[in-house]
Amino acid sequence: MTVPETAAALHLEPHPEGGWFRRTYTSEIPVATAGGERPAATLIHYLLAPGEHSAWHVVSSDEIWLWHGPGRLELSLGGRGAEPDEEATRIVLGPAPLDDEAAQGIVPAGTWQAARLLDDAECLVSCMVSPGFSFADWRLAPPVD
């Protein structure tokens, strides 16, 4: 496995959904959730390099994606059903708000999501989850045959 330079510089590790990540913040304030106590919020760096994408997955908390670039990223929201809806709502994260690109995207709790690059350039984002992220509250979509 080749580690992208940006991933190495930021000490990112492979993410099970694809791409690279490292938690950079965990709130010290606990909150009660249906899955147990969680931090009020968590924050990660998340990187997609050319040829990578994130698989469809769902988190039981709200998630805010914050674009850092340089590439553009398409964030797909695939509904709240048992499986992701391929007719997903799409948010483009990038530097051009006049071209309907956004600097941030919001994924409501329980919504399927996936991300892919729109350019041949890596894209760094930060993802804030509240209540805080736990792999116990996360799942991948079944593999597509």
mmCIF file with all atom_site columns, C-alpha atoms in Angstrom:
data_model
loop_
_atom_site.group_PDB
_atom_site.id
_atom_site.type_symbol
_atom_site.label_atom_id
_atom_site.label_alt_id
_atom_site.label_comp_id
_atom_site.label_asym_id
_atom_site.label_entity_id
_atom_site.label_seq_id
_atom_site.pdbx_PDB_ins_code
_atom_site.Cartn_x
_atom_site.Cartn_y
_atom_site.Cartn_z
_atom_site.occupancy
_atom_site.B_iso_or_equiv
_atom_site.pdbx_formal_charge
_atom_site.auth_seq_id
_atom_site.auth_comp_id
_atom_site.auth_asym_id
_atom_site.auth_atom_id
_atom_site.pdbx_PDB_model_num
ATOM 1   C CA . MET A 1 1   ? 0.000   0.000  0.000   1.00 0.00 ? 1   MET A CA 1
ATOM 2   C CA . THR A 1 2   ? 1.419   3.351  -1.054  1.00 0.00 ? 2   THR A CA 1
ATOM 3   C CA . VAL A 1 3   ? 0.813   6.117  1.481   1.00 0.00 ? 3   VAL A CA 1
ATOM 4   C CA . PRO A 1 4   ? 0.105   9.505  -0.146  1.00 0.00 ? 4   PRO A CA 1
ATOM 5   C CA . GLU A 1 5   ? 2.556   12.267 0.872   1.00 0.00 ? 5   GLU A CA 1
ATOM 6   C CA . THR A 1 6   ? -0.204  14.337 2.489   1.00 0.00 ? 6   THR A CA 1
ATOM 7   C CA . ALA A 1 7   ? -1.386  11.309 4.494   1.00 0.00 ? 7   ALA A CA 1
ATOM 8   C CA . ALA A 1 8   ? 2.160   10.713 5.731   1.00 0.00 ? 8   ALA A CA 1
ATOM 9   C CA . ALA A 1 9   ? 2.666   14.397 6.618   1.00 0.00 ? 9   ALA A CA 1
ATOM 10  C CA . LEU A 1 10  ? -0.595  14.477 8.610   1.00 0.00 ? 10  LEU A CA 1
ATOM 11  C CA . HIS A 1 11  ? -0.023  11.028 10.191  1.00 0.00 ? 11  HIS A CA 1
ATOM 12  C CA . LEU A 1 12  ? -3.197  9.630  8.604   1.00 0.00 ? 12  LEU A CA 1
ATOM 13  C CA . GLU A 1 13  ? -4.075  5.930  8.669   1.00 0.00 ? 13  GLU A CA 1
ATOM 14  C CA . PRO A 1 14  ? -6.185  3.905  6.199   1.00 0.00 ? 14  PRO A CA 1
ATOM 15  C CA . HIS A 1 15  ? -9.942  4.246  6.838   1.00 0.00 ? 15  HIS A CA 1
ATOM 16  C CA . PRO A 1 16  ? -12.139 1.110  6.533   1.00 0.00 ? 16  PRO A CA 1
ATOM 17  C CA . GLU A 1 17  ? -14.502 2.951  4.131   1.00 0.00 ? 17  GLU A CA 1
ATOM 18  C CA . GLY A 1 18  ? -11.585 4.046  1.902   1.00 0.00 ? 18  GLY A CA 1
ATOM 19  C CA . GLY A 1 19  ? -9.236  7.001  2.070   1.00 0.00 ? 19  GLY A CA 1
ATOM 20  C CA . TRP A 1 20  ? -7.102  8.128  4.999   1.00 0.00 ? 20  TRP A CA 1
ATOM 21  C CA . PHE A 1 21  ? -7.929  9.636  8.399   1.00 0.00 ? 21  PHE A CA 1
ATOM 22  C CA . ARG A 1 22  ? -6.795  10.689 11.862  1.00 0.00 ? 22  ARG A CA 1
ATOM 23  C CA . ARG A 1 23  ? -8.877  11.980 14.748  1.00 0.00 ? 23  ARG A CA 1
ATOM 24  C CA . THR A 1 24  ? -7.721  15.474 15.663  1.00 0.00 ? 24  THR A CA 1
ATOM 25  C CA . TYR A 1 25  ? -10.246 16.411 18.370  1.00 0.00 ? 25  TYR A CA 1
ATOM 26  C CA . THR A 1 26  ? -12.436 14.682 20.943  1.00 0.00 ? 26  THR A CA 1
ATOM 27  C CA . SER A 1 27  ? -14.688 16.757 23.190  1.00 0.00 ? 27  SER A CA 1
ATOM 28  C CA . GLU A 1 28  ? -14.255 16.145 26.892  1.00 0.00 ? 28  GLU A CA 1
ATOM 29  C CA . ILE A 1 29  ? -18.008 16.687 27.428  1.00 0.00 ? 29  ILE A CA 1
ATOM 30  C CA . PRO A 1 30  ? -19.921 13.383 27.472  1.00 0.00 ? 30  PRO A CA 1
ATOM 31  C CA . VAL A 1 31  ? -23.466 13.036 26.125  1.00 0.00 ? 31  VAL A CA 1
ATOM 32  C CA . ALA A 1 32  ? -25.923 10.154 26.440  1.00 0.00 ? 32  ALA A CA 1
ATOM 33  C CA . THR A 1 33  ? -26.974 8.481  23.164  1.00 0.00 ? 33  THR A CA 1
ATOM 34  C CA . ALA A 1 34  ? -28.996 5.382  22.289  1.00 0.00 ? 34  ALA A CA 1
ATOM 35  C CA . GLY A 1 35  ? -25.655 3.595  21.777  1.00 0.00 ? 35  GLY A CA 1
ATOM 36  C CA . GLY A 1 36  ? -24.214 4.720  25.104  1.00 0.00 ? 36  GLY A CA 1
ATOM 37  C CA . GLU A 1 37  ? -22.134 7.671  26.250  1.00 0.00 ? 37  GLU A CA 1
ATOM 38  C CA . ARG A 1 38  ? -20.270 9.538  23.504  1.00 0.00 ? 38  ARG A CA 1
ATOM 39  C CA . PRO A 1 39  ? -18.188 12.744 23.398  1.00 0.00 ? 39  PRO A CA 1
ATOM 40  C CA . ALA A 1 40  ? -20.234 15.816 22.459  1.00 0.00 ? 40  ALA A CA 1
ATOM 41  C CA . ALA A 1 41  ? -18.238 16.053 19.203  1.00 0.00 ? 41  ALA A CA 1
ATOM 42  C CA . THR A 1 42  ? -15.251 14.573 17.378  1.00 0.00 ? 42  THR A CA 1
ATOM 43  C CA . LEU A 1 43  ? -13.219 15.871 14.436  1.00 0.00 ? 43  LEU A CA 1
ATOM 44  C CA . ILE A 1 44  ? -11.011 14.094 11.887  1.00 0.00 ? 44  ILE A CA 1
ATOM 45  C CA . HIS A 1 45  ? -8.837  14.921 8.916   1.00 0.00 ? 45  HIS A CA 1
ATOM 46  C CA . TYR A 1 46  ? -9.966  12.786 5.958   1.00 0.00 ? 46  TYR A CA 1
ATOM 47  C CA . LEU A 1 47  ? -8.055  12.508 2.686   1.00 0.00 ? 47  LEU A CA 1
ATOM 48  C CA . LEU A 1 48  ? -8.975  10.995 -0.658  1.00 0.00 ? 48  LEU A CA 1
ATOM 49  C CA . ALA A 1 49  ? -6.135  10.571 -3.143  1.00 0.00 ? 49  ALA A CA 1
ATOM 50  C CA . PRO A 1 50  ? -6.623  10.010 -6.881  1.00 0.00 ? 50  PRO A CA 1
ATOM 51  C CA . GLY A 1 51  ? -8.113  6.572  -7.517  1.00 0.00 ? 51  GLY A CA 1
ATOM 52  C CA . GLU A 1 52  ? -9.728  6.419  -4.045  1.00 0.00 ? 52  GLU A CA 1
ATOM 53  C CA . HIS A 1 53  ? -13.329 6.913  -2.914  1.00 0.00 ? 53  HIS A CA 1
ATOM 54  C CA . SER A 1 54  ? -15.343 6.272  0.223   1.00 0.00 ? 54  SER A CA 1
ATOM 55  C CA . ALA A 1 55  ? -17.800 3.389  0.239   1.00 0.00 ? 55  ALA A CA 1
ATOM 56  C CA . TRP A 1 56  ? -21.453 3.966  1.115   1.00 0.00 ? 56  TRP A CA 1
ATOM 57  C CA . HIS A 1 57  ? -21.743 4.159  4.889   1.00 0.00 ? 57  HIS A CA 1
ATOM 58  C CA . VAL A 1 58  ? -24.052 5.524  7.550   1.00 0.00 ? 58  VAL A CA 1
ATOM 59  C CA . VAL A 1 59  ? -23.358 7.196  10.902  1.00 0.00 ? 59  VAL A CA 1
ATOM 60  C CA . SER A 1 60  ? -25.955 7.594  13.664  1.00 0.00 ? 60  SER A CA 1
ATOM 61  C CA . SER A 1 61  ? -24.872 11.214 14.362  1.00 0.00 ? 61  SER A CA 1
ATOM 62  C CA . ASP A 1 62  ? -24.864 14.420 12.330  1.00 0.00 ? 62  ASP A CA 1
ATOM 63  C CA . GLU A 1 63  ? -21.689 14.945 10.290  1.00 0.00 ? 63  GLU A CA 1
ATOM 64  C CA . ILE A 1 64  ? -20.296 18.176 8.850   1.00 0.00 ? 64  ILE A CA 1
ATOM 65  C CA . TRP A 1 65  ? -17.731 17.967 6.036   1.00 0.00 ? 65  TRP A CA 1
ATOM 66  C CA . LEU A 1 66  ? -15.356 20.970 5.767   1.00 0.00 ? 66  LEU A CA 1
ATOM 67  C CA . TRP A 1 67  ? -13.448 21.331 2.476   1.00 0.00 ? 67  TRP A CA 1
ATOM 68  C CA . HIS A 1 68  ? -9.723  22.149 2.445   1.00 0.00 ? 68  HIS A CA 1
ATOM 69  C CA . GLY A 1 69  ? -8.823  21.024 -1.122  1.00 0.00 ? 69  GLY A CA 1
ATOM 70  C CA . PRO A 1 70  ? -7.040  21.283 -3.391  1.00 0.00 ? 70  PRO A CA 1
ATOM 71  C CA . GLY A 1 71  ? -9.308  18.963 -5.427  1.00 0.00 ? 71  GLY A CA 1
ATOM 72  C CA . ARG A 1 72  ? -13.087 18.980 -5.522  1.00 0.00 ? 72  ARG A CA 1
ATOM 73  C CA . LEU A 1 73  ? -15.096 16.257 -3.827  1.00 0.00 ? 73  LEU A CA 1
ATOM 74  C CA . GLU A 1 74  ? -18.622 15.018 -4.527  1.00 0.00 ? 74  GLU A CA 1
ATOM 75  C CA . LEU A 1 75  ? -20.493 14.049 -1.366  1.00 0.00 ? 75  LEU A CA 1
ATOM 76  C CA . SER A 1 76  ? -23.508 11.842 -2.130  1.00 0.00 ? 76  SER A CA 1
ATOM 77  C CA . LEU A 1 77  ? -26.399 11.579 0.335   1.00 0.00 ? 77  LEU A CA 1
ATOM 78  C CA . GLY A 1 78  ? -28.303 8.346  -0.266  1.00 0.00 ? 78  GLY A CA 1
ATOM 79  C CA . GLY A 1 79  ? -31.339 8.657  1.968   1.00 0.00 ? 79  GLY A CA 1
ATOM 80  C CA . ARG A 1 80  ? -32.243 7.040  5.273   1.00 0.00 ? 80  ARG A CA 1
ATOM 81  C CA . GLY A 1 81  ? -33.537 3.641  4.126   1.00 0.00 ? 81  GLY A CA 1
ATOM 82  C CA . ALA A 1 82  ? -32.146 0.181  4.804   1.00 0.00 ? 82  ALA A CA 1
ATOM 83  C CA . GLU A 1 83  ? -29.719 0.608  1.873   1.00 0.00 ? 83  GLU A CA 1
ATOM 84  C CA . PRO A 1 84  ? -28.362 3.679  0.065   1.00 0.00 ? 84  PRO A CA 1
ATOM 85  C CA . ASP A 1 85  ? -30.521 5.171  -2.688  1.00 0.00 ? 85  ASP A CA 1
ATOM 86  C CA . GLU A 1 86  ? -28.480 5.371  -5.892  1.00 0.00 ? 86  GLU A CA 1
ATOM 87  C CA . GLU A 1 87  ? -30.503 8.483  -6.870  1.00 0.00 ? 87  GLU A CA 1
ATOM 88  C CA . ALA A 1 88  ? -28.584 10.357 -4.195  1.00 0.00 ? 88  ALA A CA 1
ATOM 89  C CA . THR A 1 89  ? -28.541 14.064 -3.482  1.00 0.00 ? 89  THR A CA 1
ATOM 90  C CA . ARG A 1 90  ? -25.124 15.422 -4.378  1.00 0.00 ? 90  ARG A CA 1
ATOM 91  C CA . ILE A 1 91  ? -23.094 18.207 -2.776  1.00 0.00 ? 91  ILE A CA 1
ATOM 92  C CA . VAL A 1 92  ? -19.897 19.360 -4.470  1.00 0.00 ? 92  VAL A CA 1
ATOM 93  C CA . LEU A 1 93  ? -17.268 20.552 -2.013  1.00 0.00 ? 93  LEU A CA 1
ATOM 94  C CA . GLY A 1 94  ? -14.813 22.929 -3.640  1.00 0.00 ? 94  GLY A CA 1
ATOM 95  C CA . PRO A 1 95  ? -13.510 26.485 -4.016  1.00 0.00 ? 95  PRO A CA 1
ATOM 96  C CA . ALA A 1 96  ? -16.128 27.975 -6.374  1.00 0.00 ? 96  ALA A CA 1
ATOM 97  C CA . PRO A 1 97  ? -19.353 29.034 -4.614  1.00 0.00 ? 97  PRO A CA 1
ATOM 98  C CA . LEU A 1 98  ? -20.487 30.885 -7.755  1.00 0.00 ? 98  LEU A CA 1
ATOM 99  C CA . ASP A 1 99  ? -20.447 27.485 -9.512  1.00 0.00 ? 99  ASP A CA 1
ATOM 100 C CA . ASP A 1 100 ? -22.610 25.850 -6.811  1.00 0.00 ? 100 ASP A CA 1
ATOM 101 C CA . GLU A 1 101 ? -19.636 24.430 -4.917  1.00 0.00 ? 101 GLU A CA 1
ATOM 102 C CA . ALA A 1 102 ? -19.725 24.551 -1.137  1.00 0.00 ? 102 ALA A CA 1
ATOM 103 C CA . ALA A 1 103 ? -17.056 24.873 1.538   1.00 0.00 ? 103 ALA A CA 1
ATOM 104 C CA . GLN A 1 104 ? -19.047 22.567 3.798   1.00 0.00 ? 104 GLN A CA 1
ATOM 105 C CA . GLY A 1 105 ? -21.659 19.846 3.538   1.00 0.00 ? 105 GLY A CA 1
ATOM 106 C CA . ILE A 1 106 ? -24.022 18.540 6.200   1.00 0.00 ? 106 ILE A CA 1
ATOM 107 C CA . VAL A 1 107 ? -25.036 14.889 6.461   1.00 0.00 ? 107 VAL A CA 1
ATOM 108 C CA . PRO A 1 108 ? -27.974 14.417 8.868   1.00 0.00 ? 108 PRO A CA 1
ATOM 109 C CA . ALA A 1 109 ? -27.780 11.528 11.328  1.00 0.00 ? 109 ALA A CA 1
ATOM 110 C CA . GLY A 1 110 ? -28.781 8.190  9.822   1.00 0.00 ? 110 GLY A CA 1
ATOM 111 C CA . THR A 1 111 ? -28.230 9.293  6.205   1.00 0.00 ? 111 THR A CA 1
ATOM 112 C CA . TRP A 1 112 ? -26.215 7.108  3.830   1.00 0.00 ? 112 TRP A CA 1
ATOM 113 C CA . GLN A 1 113 ? -23.168 8.897  2.436   1.00 0.00 ? 113 GLN A CA 1
ATOM 114 C CA . ALA A 1 114 ? -20.282 8.320  0.046   1.00 0.00 ? 114 ALA A CA 1
ATOM 115 C CA . ALA A 1 115 ? -17.570 10.555 -1.402  1.00 0.00 ? 115 ALA A CA 1
ATOM 116 C CA . ARG A 1 116 ? -15.528 10.595 -4.584  1.00 0.00 ? 116 ARG A CA 1
ATOM 117 C CA . LEU A 1 117 ? -13.062 12.944 -6.224  1.00 0.00 ? 117 LEU A CA 1
ATOM 118 C CA . LEU A 1 118 ? -14.179 15.055 -9.178  1.00 0.00 ? 118 LEU A CA 1
ATOM 119 C CA . ASP A 1 119 ? -10.649 15.955 -10.296 1.00 0.00 ? 119 ASP A CA 1
ATOM 120 C CA . ASP A 1 120 ? -7.342  14.176 -10.630 1.00 0.00 ? 120 ASP A CA 1
ATOM 121 C CA . ALA A 1 121 ? -6.208  15.922 -7.437  1.00 0.00 ? 121 ALA A CA 1
ATOM 122 C CA . GLU A 1 122 ? -6.347  14.772 -3.847  1.00 0.00 ? 122 GLU A CA 1
ATOM 123 C CA . CYS A 1 123 ? -8.842  16.380 -1.501  1.00 0.00 ? 123 CYS A CA 1
ATOM 124 C CA . LEU A 1 124 ? -8.429  16.991 2.217   1.00 0.00 ? 124 LEU A CA 1
ATOM 125 C CA . VAL A 1 125 ? -11.507 17.619 4.354   1.00 0.00 ? 125 VAL A CA 1
ATOM 126 C CA . SER A 1 126 ? -12.262 17.713 8.033   1.00 0.00 ? 126 SER A CA 1
ATOM 127 C CA . CYS A 1 127 ? -15.325 15.851 9.296   1.00 0.00 ? 127 CYS A CA 1
ATOM 128 C CA . MET A 1 128 ? -16.995 16.847 12.556  1.00 0.00 ? 128 MET A CA 1
ATOM 129 C CA . VAL A 1 129 ? -19.469 14.384 14.082  1.00 0.00 ? 129 VAL A CA 1
ATOM 130 C CA . SER A 1 130 ? -21.891 15.267 16.888  1.00 0.00 ? 130 SER A CA 1
ATOM 131 C CA . PRO A 1 131 ? -22.569 13.422 19.114  1.00 0.00 ? 131 PRO A CA 1
ATOM 132 C CA . GLY A 1 132 ? -19.033 12.134 18.687  1.00 0.00 ? 132 GLY A CA 1
ATOM 133 C CA . PHE A 1 133 ? -18.103 9.328  16.341  1.00 0.00 ? 133 PHE A CA 1
ATOM 134 C CA . SER A 1 134 ? -17.848 5.703  17.432  1.00 0.00 ? 134 SER A CA 1
ATOM 135 C CA . PHE A 1 135 ? -17.344 2.763  15.068  1.00 0.00 ? 135 PHE A CA 1
ATOM 136 C CA . ALA A 1 136 ? -20.184 1.134  17.047  1.00 0.00 ? 136 ALA A CA 1
ATOM 137 C CA . ASP A 1 137 ? -22.514 3.752  15.472  1.00 0.00 ? 137 ASP A CA 1
ATOM 138 C CA . TRP A 1 138 ? -21.194 3.301  11.901  1.00 0.00 ? 138 TRP A CA 1
ATOM 139 C CA . ARG A 1 139 ? -21.792 0.722  9.203   1.00 0.00 ? 139 ARG A CA 1
ATOM 140 C CA . LEU A 1 140 ? -20.885 0.061  5.607   1.00 0.00 ? 140 LEU A CA 1
ATOM 141 C CA . ALA A 1 141 ? -23.430 -0.796 2.929   1.00 0.00 ? 141 ALA A CA 1
ATOM 142 C CA . PRO A 1 142 ? -23.433 -4.426 1.805   1.00 0.00 ? 142 PRO A CA 1
ATOM 143 C CA . PRO A 1 143 ? -21.016 -5.058 -1.079  1.00 0.00 ? 143 PRO A CA 1
ATOM 144 C CA . VAL A 1 144 ? -22.510 -4.718 -4.555  1.00 0.00 ? 144 VAL A CA 1
ATOM 145 C CA . ASP A 1 145 ? -22.186 -7.866 -6.691  1.00 0.00 ? 145 ASP A CA 1
#
